[in-house]
mmCIF file of C-alpha atoms and ligand atoms in Angstrom:
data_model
loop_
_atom_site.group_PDB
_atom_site.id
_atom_site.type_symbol
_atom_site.label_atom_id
_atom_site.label_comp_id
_atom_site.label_asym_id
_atom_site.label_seq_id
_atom_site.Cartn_x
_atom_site.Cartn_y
_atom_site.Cartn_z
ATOM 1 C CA UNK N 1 52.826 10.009 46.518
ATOM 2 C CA UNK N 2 55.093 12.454 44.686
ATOM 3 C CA UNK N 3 53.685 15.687 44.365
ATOM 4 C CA UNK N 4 56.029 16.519 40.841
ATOM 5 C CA UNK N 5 54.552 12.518 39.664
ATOM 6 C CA UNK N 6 51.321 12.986 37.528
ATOM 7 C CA UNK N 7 49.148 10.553 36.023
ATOM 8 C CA UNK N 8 46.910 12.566 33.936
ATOM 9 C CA UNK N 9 43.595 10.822 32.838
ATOM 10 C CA UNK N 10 41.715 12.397 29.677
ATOM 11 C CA UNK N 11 38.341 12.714 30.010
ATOM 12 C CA UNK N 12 38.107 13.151 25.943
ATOM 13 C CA UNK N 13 39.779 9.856 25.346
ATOM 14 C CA UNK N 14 37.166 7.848 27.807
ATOM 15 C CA UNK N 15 34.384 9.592 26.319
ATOM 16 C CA UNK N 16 35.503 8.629 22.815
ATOM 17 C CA UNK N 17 35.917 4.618 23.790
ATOM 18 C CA UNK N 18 32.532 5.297 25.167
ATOM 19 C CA UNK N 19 31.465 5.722 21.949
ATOM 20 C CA UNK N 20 33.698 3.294 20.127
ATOM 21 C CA UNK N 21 32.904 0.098 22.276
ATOM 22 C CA UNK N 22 28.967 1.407 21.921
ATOM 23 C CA UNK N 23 28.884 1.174 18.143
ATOM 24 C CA UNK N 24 30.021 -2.170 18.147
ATOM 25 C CA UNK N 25 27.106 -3.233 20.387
ATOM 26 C CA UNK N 26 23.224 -3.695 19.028
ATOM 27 C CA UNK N 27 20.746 -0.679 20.727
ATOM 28 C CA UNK N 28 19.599 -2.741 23.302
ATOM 29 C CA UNK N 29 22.560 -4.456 24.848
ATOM 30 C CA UNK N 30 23.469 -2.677 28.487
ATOM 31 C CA UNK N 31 27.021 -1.148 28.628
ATOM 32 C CA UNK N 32 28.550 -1.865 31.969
ATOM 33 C CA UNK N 33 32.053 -0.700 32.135
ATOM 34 C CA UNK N 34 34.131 -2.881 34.920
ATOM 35 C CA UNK N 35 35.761 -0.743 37.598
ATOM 36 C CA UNK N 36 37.454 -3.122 39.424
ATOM 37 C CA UNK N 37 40.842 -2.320 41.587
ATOM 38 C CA UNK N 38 40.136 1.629 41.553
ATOM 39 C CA UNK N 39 38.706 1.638 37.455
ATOM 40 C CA UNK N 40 42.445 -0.450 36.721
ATOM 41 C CA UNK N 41 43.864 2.446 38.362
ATOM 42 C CA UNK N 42 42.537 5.304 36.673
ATOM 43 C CA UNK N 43 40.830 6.429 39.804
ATOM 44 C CA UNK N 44 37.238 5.764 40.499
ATOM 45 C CA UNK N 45 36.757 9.310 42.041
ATOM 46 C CA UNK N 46 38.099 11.320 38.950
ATOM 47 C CA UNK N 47 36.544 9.352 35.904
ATOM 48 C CA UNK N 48 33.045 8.652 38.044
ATOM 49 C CA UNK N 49 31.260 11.627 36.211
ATOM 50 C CA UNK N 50 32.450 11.190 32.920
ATOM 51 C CA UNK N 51 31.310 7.750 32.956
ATOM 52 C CA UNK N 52 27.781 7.614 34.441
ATOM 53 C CA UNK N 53 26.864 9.827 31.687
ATOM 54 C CA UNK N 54 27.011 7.126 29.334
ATOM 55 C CA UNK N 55 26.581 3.878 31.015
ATOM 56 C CA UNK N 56 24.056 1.426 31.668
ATOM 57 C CA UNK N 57 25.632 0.328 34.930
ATOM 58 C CA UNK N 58 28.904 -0.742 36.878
ATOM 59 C CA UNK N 59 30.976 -3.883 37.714
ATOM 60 C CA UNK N 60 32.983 -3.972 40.858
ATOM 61 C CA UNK N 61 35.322 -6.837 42.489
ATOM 62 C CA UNK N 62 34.916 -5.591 45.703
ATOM 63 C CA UNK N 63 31.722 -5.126 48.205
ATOM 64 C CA UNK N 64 33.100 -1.959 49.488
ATOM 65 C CA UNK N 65 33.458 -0.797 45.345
ATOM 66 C CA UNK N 66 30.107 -1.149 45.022
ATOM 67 C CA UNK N 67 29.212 0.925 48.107
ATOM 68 C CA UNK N 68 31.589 3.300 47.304
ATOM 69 C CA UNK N 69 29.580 4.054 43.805
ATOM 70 C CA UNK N 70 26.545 4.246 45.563
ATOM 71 C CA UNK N 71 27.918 7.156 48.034
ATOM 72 C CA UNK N 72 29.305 8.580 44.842
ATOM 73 C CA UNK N 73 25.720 9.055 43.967
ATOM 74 C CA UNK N 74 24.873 6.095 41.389
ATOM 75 C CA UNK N 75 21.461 4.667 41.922
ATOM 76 C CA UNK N 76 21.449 2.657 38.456
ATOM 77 C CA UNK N 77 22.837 -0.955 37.988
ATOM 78 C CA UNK N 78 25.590 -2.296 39.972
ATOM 79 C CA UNK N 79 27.201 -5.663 39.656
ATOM 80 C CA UNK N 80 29.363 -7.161 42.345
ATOM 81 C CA UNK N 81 31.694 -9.867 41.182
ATOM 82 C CA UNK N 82 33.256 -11.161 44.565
ATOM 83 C CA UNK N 83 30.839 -12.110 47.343
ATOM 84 C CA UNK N 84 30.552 -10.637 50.871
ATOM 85 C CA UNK N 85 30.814 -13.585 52.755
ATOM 86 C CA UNK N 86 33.894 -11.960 54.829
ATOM 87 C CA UNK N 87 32.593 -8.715 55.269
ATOM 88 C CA UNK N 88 30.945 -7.112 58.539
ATOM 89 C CA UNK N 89 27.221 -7.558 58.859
ATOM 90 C CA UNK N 90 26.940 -4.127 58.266
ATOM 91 C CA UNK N 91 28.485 -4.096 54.719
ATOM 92 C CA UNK N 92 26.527 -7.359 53.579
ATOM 93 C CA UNK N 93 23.835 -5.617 55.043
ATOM 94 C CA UNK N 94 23.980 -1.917 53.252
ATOM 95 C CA UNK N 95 24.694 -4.131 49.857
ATOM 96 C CA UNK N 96 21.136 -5.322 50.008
ATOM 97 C CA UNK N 97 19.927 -2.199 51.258
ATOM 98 C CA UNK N 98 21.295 -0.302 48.606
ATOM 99 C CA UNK N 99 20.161 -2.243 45.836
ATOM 100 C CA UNK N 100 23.634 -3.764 44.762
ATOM 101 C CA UNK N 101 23.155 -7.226 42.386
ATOM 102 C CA UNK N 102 25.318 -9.547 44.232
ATOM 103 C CA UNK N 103 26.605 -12.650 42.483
ATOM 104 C CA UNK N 104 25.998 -16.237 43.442
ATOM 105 C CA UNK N 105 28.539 -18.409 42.963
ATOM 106 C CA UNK N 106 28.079 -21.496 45.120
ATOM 107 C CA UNK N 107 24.949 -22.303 47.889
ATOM 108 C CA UNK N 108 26.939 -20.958 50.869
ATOM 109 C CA UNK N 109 27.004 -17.411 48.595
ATOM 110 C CA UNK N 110 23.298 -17.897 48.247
ATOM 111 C CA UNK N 111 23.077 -18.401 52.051
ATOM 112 C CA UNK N 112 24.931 -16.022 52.936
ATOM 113 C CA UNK N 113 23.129 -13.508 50.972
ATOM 114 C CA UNK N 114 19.477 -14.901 52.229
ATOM 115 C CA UNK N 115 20.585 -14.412 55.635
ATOM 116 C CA UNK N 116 21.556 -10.326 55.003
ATOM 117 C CA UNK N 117 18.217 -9.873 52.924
ATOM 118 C CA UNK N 118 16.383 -11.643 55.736
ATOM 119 C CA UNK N 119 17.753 -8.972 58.484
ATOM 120 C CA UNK N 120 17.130 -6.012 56.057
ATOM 121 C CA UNK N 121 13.798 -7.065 55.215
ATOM 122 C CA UNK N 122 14.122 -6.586 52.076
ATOM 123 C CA UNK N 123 15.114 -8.932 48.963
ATOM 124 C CA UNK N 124 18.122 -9.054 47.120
ATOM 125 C CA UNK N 125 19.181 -8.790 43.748
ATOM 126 C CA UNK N 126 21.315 -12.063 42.292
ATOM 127 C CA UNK N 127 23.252 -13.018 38.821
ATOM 128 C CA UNK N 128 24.341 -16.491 39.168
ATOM 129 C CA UNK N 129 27.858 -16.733 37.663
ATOM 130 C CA UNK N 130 28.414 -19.887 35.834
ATOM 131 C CA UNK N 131 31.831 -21.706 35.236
ATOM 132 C CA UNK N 132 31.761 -22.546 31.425
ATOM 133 C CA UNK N 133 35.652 -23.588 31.211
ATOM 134 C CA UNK N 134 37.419 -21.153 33.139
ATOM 135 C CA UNK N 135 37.951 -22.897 36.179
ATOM 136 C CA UNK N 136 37.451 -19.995 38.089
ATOM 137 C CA UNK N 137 34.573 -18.970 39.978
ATOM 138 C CA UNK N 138 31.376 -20.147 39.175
ATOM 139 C CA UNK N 139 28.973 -22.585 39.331
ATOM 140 C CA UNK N 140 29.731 -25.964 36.646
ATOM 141 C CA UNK N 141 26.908 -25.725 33.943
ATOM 142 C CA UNK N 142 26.163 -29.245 34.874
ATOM 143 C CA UNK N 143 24.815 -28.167 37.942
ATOM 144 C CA UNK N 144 23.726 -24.561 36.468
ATOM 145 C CA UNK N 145 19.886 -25.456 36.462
ATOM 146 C CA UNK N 146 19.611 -27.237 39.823
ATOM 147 C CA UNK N 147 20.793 -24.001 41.294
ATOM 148 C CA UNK N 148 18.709 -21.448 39.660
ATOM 149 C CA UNK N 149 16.007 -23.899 40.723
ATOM 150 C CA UNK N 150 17.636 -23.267 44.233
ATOM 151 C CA UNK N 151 17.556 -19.547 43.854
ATOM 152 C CA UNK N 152 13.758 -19.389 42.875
ATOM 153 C CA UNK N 153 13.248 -21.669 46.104
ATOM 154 C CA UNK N 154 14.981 -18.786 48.149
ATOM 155 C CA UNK N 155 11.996 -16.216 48.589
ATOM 156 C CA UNK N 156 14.306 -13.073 50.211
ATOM 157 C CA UNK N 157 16.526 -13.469 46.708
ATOM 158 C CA UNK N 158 15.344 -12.429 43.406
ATOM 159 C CA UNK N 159 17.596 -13.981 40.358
ATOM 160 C CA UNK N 160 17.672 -10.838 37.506
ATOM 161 C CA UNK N 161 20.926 -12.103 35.399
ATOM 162 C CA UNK N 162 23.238 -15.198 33.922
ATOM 163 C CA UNK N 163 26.787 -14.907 33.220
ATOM 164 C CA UNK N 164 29.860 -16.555 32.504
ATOM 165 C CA UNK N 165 33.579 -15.259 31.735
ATOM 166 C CA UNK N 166 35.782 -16.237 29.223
ATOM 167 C CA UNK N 167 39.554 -17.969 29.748
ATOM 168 C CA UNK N 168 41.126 -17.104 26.318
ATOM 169 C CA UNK N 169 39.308 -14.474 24.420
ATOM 170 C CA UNK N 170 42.321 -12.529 23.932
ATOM 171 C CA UNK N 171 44.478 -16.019 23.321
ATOM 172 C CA UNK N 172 46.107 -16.353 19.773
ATOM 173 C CA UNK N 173 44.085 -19.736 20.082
ATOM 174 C CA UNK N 174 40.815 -18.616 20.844
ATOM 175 C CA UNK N 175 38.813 -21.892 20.227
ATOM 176 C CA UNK N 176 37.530 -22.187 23.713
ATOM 177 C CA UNK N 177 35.396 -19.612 23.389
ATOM 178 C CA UNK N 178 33.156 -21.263 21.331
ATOM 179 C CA UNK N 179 33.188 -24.071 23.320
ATOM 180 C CA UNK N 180 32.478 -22.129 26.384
ATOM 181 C CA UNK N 181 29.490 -20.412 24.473
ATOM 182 C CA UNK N 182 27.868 -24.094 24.051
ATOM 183 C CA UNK N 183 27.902 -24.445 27.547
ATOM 184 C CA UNK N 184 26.721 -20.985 28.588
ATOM 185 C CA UNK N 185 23.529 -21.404 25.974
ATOM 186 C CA UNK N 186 23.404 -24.808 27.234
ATOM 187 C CA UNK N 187 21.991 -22.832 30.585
ATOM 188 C CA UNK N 188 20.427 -20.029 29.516
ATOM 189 C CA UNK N 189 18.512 -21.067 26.699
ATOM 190 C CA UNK N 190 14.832 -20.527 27.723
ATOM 191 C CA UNK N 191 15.969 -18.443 30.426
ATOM 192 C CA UNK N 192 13.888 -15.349 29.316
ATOM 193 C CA UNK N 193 13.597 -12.176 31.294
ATOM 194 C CA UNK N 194 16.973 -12.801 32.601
ATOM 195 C CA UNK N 195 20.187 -10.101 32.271
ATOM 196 C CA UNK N 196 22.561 -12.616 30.327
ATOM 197 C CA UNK N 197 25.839 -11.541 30.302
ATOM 198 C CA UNK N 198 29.284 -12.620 29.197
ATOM 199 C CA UNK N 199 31.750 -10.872 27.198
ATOM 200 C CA UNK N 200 34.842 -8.742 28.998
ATOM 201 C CA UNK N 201 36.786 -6.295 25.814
ATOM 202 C CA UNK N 202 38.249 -9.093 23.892
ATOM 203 C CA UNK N 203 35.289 -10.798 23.712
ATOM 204 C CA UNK N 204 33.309 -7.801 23.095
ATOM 205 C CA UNK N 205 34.962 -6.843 20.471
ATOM 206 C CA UNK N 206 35.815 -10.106 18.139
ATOM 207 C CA UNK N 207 33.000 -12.163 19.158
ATOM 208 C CA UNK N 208 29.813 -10.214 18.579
ATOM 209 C CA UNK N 209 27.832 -13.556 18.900
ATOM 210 C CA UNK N 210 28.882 -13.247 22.915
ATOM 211 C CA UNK N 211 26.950 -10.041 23.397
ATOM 212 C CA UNK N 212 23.744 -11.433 24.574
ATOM 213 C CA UNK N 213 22.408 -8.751 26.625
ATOM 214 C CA UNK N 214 25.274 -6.885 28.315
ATOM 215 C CA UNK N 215 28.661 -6.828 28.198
ATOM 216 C CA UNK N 216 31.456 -5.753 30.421
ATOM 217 C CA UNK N 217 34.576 -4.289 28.900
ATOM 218 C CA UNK N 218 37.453 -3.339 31.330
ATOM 219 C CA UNK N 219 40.898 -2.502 29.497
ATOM 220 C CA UNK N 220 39.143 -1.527 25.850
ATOM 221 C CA UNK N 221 36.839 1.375 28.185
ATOM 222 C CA UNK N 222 40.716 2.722 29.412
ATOM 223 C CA UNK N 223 41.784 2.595 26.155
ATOM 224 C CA UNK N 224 44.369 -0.764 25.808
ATOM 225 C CA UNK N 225 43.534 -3.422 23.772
ATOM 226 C CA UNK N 226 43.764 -6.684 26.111
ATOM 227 C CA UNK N 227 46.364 -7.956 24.100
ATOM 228 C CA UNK N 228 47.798 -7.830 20.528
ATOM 229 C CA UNK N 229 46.211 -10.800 19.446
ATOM 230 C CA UNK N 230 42.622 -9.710 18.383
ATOM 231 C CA UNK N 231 41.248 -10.129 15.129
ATOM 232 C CA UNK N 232 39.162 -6.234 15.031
ATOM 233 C CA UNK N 233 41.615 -3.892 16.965
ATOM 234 C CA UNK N 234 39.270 -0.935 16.854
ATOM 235 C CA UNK N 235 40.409 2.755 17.486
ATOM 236 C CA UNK N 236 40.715 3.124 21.256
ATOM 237 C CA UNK N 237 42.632 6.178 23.072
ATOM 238 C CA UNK N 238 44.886 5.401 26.133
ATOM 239 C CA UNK N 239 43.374 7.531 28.550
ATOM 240 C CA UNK N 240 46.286 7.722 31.003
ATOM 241 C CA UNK N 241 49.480 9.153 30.558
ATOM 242 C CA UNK N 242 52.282 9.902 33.113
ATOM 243 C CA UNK N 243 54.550 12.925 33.273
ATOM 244 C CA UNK N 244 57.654 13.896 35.796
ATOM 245 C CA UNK N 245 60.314 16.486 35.682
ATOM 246 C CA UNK N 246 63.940 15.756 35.323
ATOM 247 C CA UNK N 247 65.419 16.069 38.938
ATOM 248 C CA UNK N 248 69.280 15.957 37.503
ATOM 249 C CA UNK N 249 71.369 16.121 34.509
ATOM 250 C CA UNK N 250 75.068 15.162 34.347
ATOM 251 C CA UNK N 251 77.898 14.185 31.997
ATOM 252 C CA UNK N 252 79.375 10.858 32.442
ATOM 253 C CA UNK N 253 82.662 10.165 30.653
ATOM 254 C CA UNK N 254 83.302 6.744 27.739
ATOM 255 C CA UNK N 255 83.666 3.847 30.082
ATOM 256 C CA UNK N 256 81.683 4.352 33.291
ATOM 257 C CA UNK N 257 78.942 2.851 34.482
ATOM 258 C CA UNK N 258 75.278 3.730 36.286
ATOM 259 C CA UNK N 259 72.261 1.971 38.174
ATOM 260 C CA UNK N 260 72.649 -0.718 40.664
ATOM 261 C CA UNK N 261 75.045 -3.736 39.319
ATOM 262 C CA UNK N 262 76.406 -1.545 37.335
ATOM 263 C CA UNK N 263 74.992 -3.509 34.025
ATOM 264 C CA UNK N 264 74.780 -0.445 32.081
ATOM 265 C CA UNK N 265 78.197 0.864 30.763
ATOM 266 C CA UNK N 266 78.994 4.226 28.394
ATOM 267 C CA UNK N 267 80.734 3.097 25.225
ATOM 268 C CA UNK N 268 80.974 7.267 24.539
ATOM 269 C CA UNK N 269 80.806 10.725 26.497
ATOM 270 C CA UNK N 270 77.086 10.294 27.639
ATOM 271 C CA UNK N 271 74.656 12.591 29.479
ATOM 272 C CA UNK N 272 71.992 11.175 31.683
ATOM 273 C CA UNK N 273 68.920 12.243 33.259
ATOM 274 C CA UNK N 274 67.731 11.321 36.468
ATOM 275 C CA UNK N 275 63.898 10.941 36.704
ATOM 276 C CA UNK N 276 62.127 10.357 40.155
ATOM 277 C CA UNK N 277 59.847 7.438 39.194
ATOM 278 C CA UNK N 278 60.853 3.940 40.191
ATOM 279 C CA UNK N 279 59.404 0.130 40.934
ATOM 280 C CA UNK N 280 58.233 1.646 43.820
ATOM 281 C CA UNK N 281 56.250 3.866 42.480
ATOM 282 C CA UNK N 282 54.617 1.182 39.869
ATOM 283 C CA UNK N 283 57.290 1.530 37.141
ATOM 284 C CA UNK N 284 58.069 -2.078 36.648
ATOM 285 C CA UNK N 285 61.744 -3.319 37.155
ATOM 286 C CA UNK N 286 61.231 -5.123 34.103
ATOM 287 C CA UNK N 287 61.818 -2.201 31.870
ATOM 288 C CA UNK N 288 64.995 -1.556 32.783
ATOM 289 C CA UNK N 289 67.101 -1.517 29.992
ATOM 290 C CA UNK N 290 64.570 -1.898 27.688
ATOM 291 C CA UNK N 291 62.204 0.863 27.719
ATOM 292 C CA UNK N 292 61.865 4.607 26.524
ATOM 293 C CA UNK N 293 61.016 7.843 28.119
ATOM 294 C CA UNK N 294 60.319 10.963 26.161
ATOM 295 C CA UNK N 295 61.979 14.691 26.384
ATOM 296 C CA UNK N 296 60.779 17.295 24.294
ATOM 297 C CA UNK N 297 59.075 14.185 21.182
ATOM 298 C CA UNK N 298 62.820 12.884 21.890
ATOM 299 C CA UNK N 299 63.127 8.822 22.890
ATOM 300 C CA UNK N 300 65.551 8.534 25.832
ATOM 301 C CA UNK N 301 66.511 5.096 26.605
ATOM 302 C CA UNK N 302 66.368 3.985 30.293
ATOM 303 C CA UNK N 303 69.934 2.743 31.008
ATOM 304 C CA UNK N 304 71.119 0.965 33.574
ATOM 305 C CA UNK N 305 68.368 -0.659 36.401
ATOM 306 C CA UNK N 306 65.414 0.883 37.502
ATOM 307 C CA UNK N 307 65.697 1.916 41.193
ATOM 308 C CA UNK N 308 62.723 2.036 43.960
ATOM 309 C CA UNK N 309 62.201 6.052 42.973
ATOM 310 C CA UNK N 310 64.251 6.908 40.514
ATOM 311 C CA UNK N 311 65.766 6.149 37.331
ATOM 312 C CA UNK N 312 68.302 7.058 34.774
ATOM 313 C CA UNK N 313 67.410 7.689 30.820
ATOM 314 C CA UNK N 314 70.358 8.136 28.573
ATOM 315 C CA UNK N 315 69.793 11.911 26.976
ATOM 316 C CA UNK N 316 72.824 12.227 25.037
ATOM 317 C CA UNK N 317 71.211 12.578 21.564
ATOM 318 C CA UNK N 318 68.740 15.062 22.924
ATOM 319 C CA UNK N 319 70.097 18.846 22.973
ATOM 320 C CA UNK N 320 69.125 21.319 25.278
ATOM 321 C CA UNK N 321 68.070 18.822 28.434
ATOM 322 C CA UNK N 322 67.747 20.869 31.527
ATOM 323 C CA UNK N 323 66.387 19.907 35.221
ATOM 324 C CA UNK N 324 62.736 20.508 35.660
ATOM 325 C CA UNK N 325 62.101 19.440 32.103
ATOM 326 C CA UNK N 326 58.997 17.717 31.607
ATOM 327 C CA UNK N 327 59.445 14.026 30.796
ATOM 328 C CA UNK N 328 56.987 11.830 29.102
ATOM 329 C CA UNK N 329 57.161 8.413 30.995
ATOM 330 C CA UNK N 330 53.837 7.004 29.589
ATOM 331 C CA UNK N 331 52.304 7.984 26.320
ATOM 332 C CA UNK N 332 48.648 8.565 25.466
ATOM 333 C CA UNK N 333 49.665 8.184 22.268
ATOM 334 C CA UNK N 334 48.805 4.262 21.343
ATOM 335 C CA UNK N 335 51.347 4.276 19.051
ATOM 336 C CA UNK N 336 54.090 5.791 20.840
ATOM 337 C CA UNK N 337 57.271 3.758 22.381
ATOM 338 C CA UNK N 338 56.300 4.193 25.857
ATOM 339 C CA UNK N 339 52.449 3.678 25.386
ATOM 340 C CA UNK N 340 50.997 1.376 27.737
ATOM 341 C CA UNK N 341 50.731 -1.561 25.016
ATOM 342 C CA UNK N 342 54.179 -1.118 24.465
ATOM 343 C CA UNK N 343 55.685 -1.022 27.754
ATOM 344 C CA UNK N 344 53.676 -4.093 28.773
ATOM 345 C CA UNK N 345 55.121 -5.992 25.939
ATOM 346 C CA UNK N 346 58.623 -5.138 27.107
ATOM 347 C CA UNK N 347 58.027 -5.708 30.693
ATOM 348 C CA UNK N 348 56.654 -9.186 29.954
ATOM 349 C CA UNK N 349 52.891 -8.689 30.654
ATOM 350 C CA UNK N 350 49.470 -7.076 30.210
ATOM 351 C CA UNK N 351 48.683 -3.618 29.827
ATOM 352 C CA UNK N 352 46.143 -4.054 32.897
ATOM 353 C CA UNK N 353 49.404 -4.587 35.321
ATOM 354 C CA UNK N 354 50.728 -1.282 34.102
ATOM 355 C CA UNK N 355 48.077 0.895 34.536
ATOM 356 C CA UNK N 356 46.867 -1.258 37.458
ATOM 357 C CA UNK N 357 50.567 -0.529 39.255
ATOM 358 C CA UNK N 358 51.015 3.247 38.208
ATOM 359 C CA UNK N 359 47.645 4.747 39.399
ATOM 360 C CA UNK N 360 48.074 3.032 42.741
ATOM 361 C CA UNK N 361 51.037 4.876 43.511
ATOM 362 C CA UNK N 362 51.135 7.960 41.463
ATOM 363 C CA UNK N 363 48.353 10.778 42.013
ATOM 364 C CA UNK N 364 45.893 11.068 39.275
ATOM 365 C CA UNK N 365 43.881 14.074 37.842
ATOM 366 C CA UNK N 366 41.431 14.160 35.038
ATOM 367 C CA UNK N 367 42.309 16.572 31.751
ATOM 368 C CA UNK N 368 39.918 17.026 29.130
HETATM 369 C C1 PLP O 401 37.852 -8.025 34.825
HETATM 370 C C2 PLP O 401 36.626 -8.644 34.318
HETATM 371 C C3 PLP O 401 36.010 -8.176 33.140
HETATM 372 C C4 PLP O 401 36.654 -7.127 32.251
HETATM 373 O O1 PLP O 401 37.724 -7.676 31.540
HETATM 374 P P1 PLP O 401 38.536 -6.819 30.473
HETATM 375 O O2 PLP O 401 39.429 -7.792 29.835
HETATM 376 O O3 PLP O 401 39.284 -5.776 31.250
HETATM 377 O O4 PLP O 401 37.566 -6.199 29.563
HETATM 378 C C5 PLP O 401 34.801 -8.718 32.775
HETATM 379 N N1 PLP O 401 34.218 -9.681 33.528
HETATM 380 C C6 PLP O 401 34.796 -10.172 34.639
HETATM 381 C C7 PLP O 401 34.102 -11.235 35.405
HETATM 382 C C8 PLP O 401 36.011 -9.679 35.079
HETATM 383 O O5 PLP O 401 36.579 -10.172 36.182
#
């Protein structure tokens, strides 16, 4: 990691999505942001307290996630989407002893969870997941009821919640989402006392009938819409941005060329900037040639191919571009040419992979 590479995380901006993804839920439905892959690389460690303040509880992919909150000091709800089956003993173990709601997905989940509960002593917390059209994990709804009967059979597992996951909530067609809500209250209908879960940002926040009585938004709690196809875009803040300083500055004459392949050519006296961020450190190739930085408010196109730790941004319109400028590389600013929206749509994908990407490889700290 790059000591002069900064992804800066605003604590003001997750506080305020806090807020706005809250008012679009009744009082009594559970918020439970997802932190999956390191909170979509925002860093788990740096956003922790800002977020237990106003949550109901946590998602996690990962066993060792949910541990990980629990040594963090959260003692509230955690959800654990993945199972354990290929963990140590000892981690399938501490999930039951630390009170972590594991998922069942399929009888050998169930089985494998009996058997940890049964050498802790101690019973363990379930939400059966339920495939309603996703194809993904989860149990068919045809077979939804024979295996909560299973679960109830199973006295070292308690069953506390139902949920399912929606395929296209964020799809310009969106009509299997109602479909996959049939099947979901197809299976829990009658199912009182139960956690029933099911709607992820998009669905959260165009679907309100999909609330039931939690819901887990990822992207919307970083501040990204999931994609630019919802019907309610509501007024999120990015809460990463990333800064660098310019590392060189040079004059390069009408005619000559610059990155790798040399498919960027001057058609006038240029001056470029050098900035040390690359693919490698989760600036995606695909932007090159197509994306912005900015110096001082000023757009500088990235010319020329992105490199493993550096690129070059075309600063000839700028004035007054020295090294050790600060430059811009992603915006907070939603609207903003190199927000994280916009750079996905460039680079061909989803504004998870960019954040997901960046805070992996570039060291984060929290600003207010
Ligand atoms: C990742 C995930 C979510 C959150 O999705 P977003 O689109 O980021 O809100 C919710 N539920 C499940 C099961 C997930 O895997």
């Amino acid at each position: 990691m790059k000591n002069y590479l900064t992804a800066t995380i605003s604590a003001s901006a997750l506080r305020h999505n806090i807020t706005v993804l809250r008012a679009l839920i009744a009082p009594g439905v559970k918020l439970c942001p997802v932190v999956k892959d390191d909170c979509y690389g925002h860093g788990l460690n740096i956003i922790y307290h800002v977020l237990a303040e106003h949550v109901d509880g946590f998602a996690v992919a990962s066993p060792v996630a949910a541990l990980r909150l629990r040594e963090m000091g959260w003692e509230g709800f955690v959800l654990c989407f993945l199972s354990a089956y290929f963990d140590d003993y000892e981690v399938q173990d501490e999930l039951v002893r630390k009170n972590v709601t594991h998922t069942v997905m399929s009888m050998s989940a169930l089985s494998c969870i009996q058997s940890a509960a049964k050498r802790v002593g101690r019973r363990a917390l379930v939400h059966l997941k339920v495939d309603t059209g996703m194809g993904r994990l989860g149990v068919p709804s045809s077979q939804a009821r024979d295996m909560i009967k299973s679960i109830r059979s199973v006295p070292e597992v308690e069953l506390t919640g139902i949920y399912t996951h929606f395929a296209s909530a964020d799809e310009a067609d969106r009509s299997s989402v109602a479909e996959q809500l049939v099947q979901f209250h197809s299976v829990v209908d009658g199912c009182e006392g139960l956690t029933l879960h099911a709607a992820g940002s998009a669905a959260m926040i165009d679907f309100p009938e999909s609330h039931f009585d939690m819901v887990r938004p990822g992207i919307a709690v970083y501040g990204c819409h999931p994609s630019g196809n919802l019907v309610r875009p509501t007024q999120l803040r990015p809460c990463m941005s990333v800064f660098a300083k310019l590392i060189a500055v040079k004059h390069l004459p009408k005619g000559s060329c610059c990155g790798y392949g040399l498919t960027h050519c001057f058609k006038r006296d240029s001056r470029v900037a050098v900035v040390p961020i690359g693919y490698g450190d989760g600036y995606f190739r695909a932007l090159s040639g197509k994306a912005v930085v900015r110096i001082n408010g000023a757009a500088a196109p990235v010319c020329g191919r992105v490199s493993m730790d550096q690129m070059t941004v075309d600063v000839t319109d700028i004035p007054e571009v020295h090294v050790g400028d600060k430059v811009e590389i992603i915006s907070a600013d939603p609207l903003a040419p190199n927000s994280v929206e916009n750079l996905a749509r460039l680079a061909d994908t989803i504004p998870y992979e960019i954040t997901c990407h960046l805070g992996h490889n570039i060291r984060q700290s929290l600003a207010d």
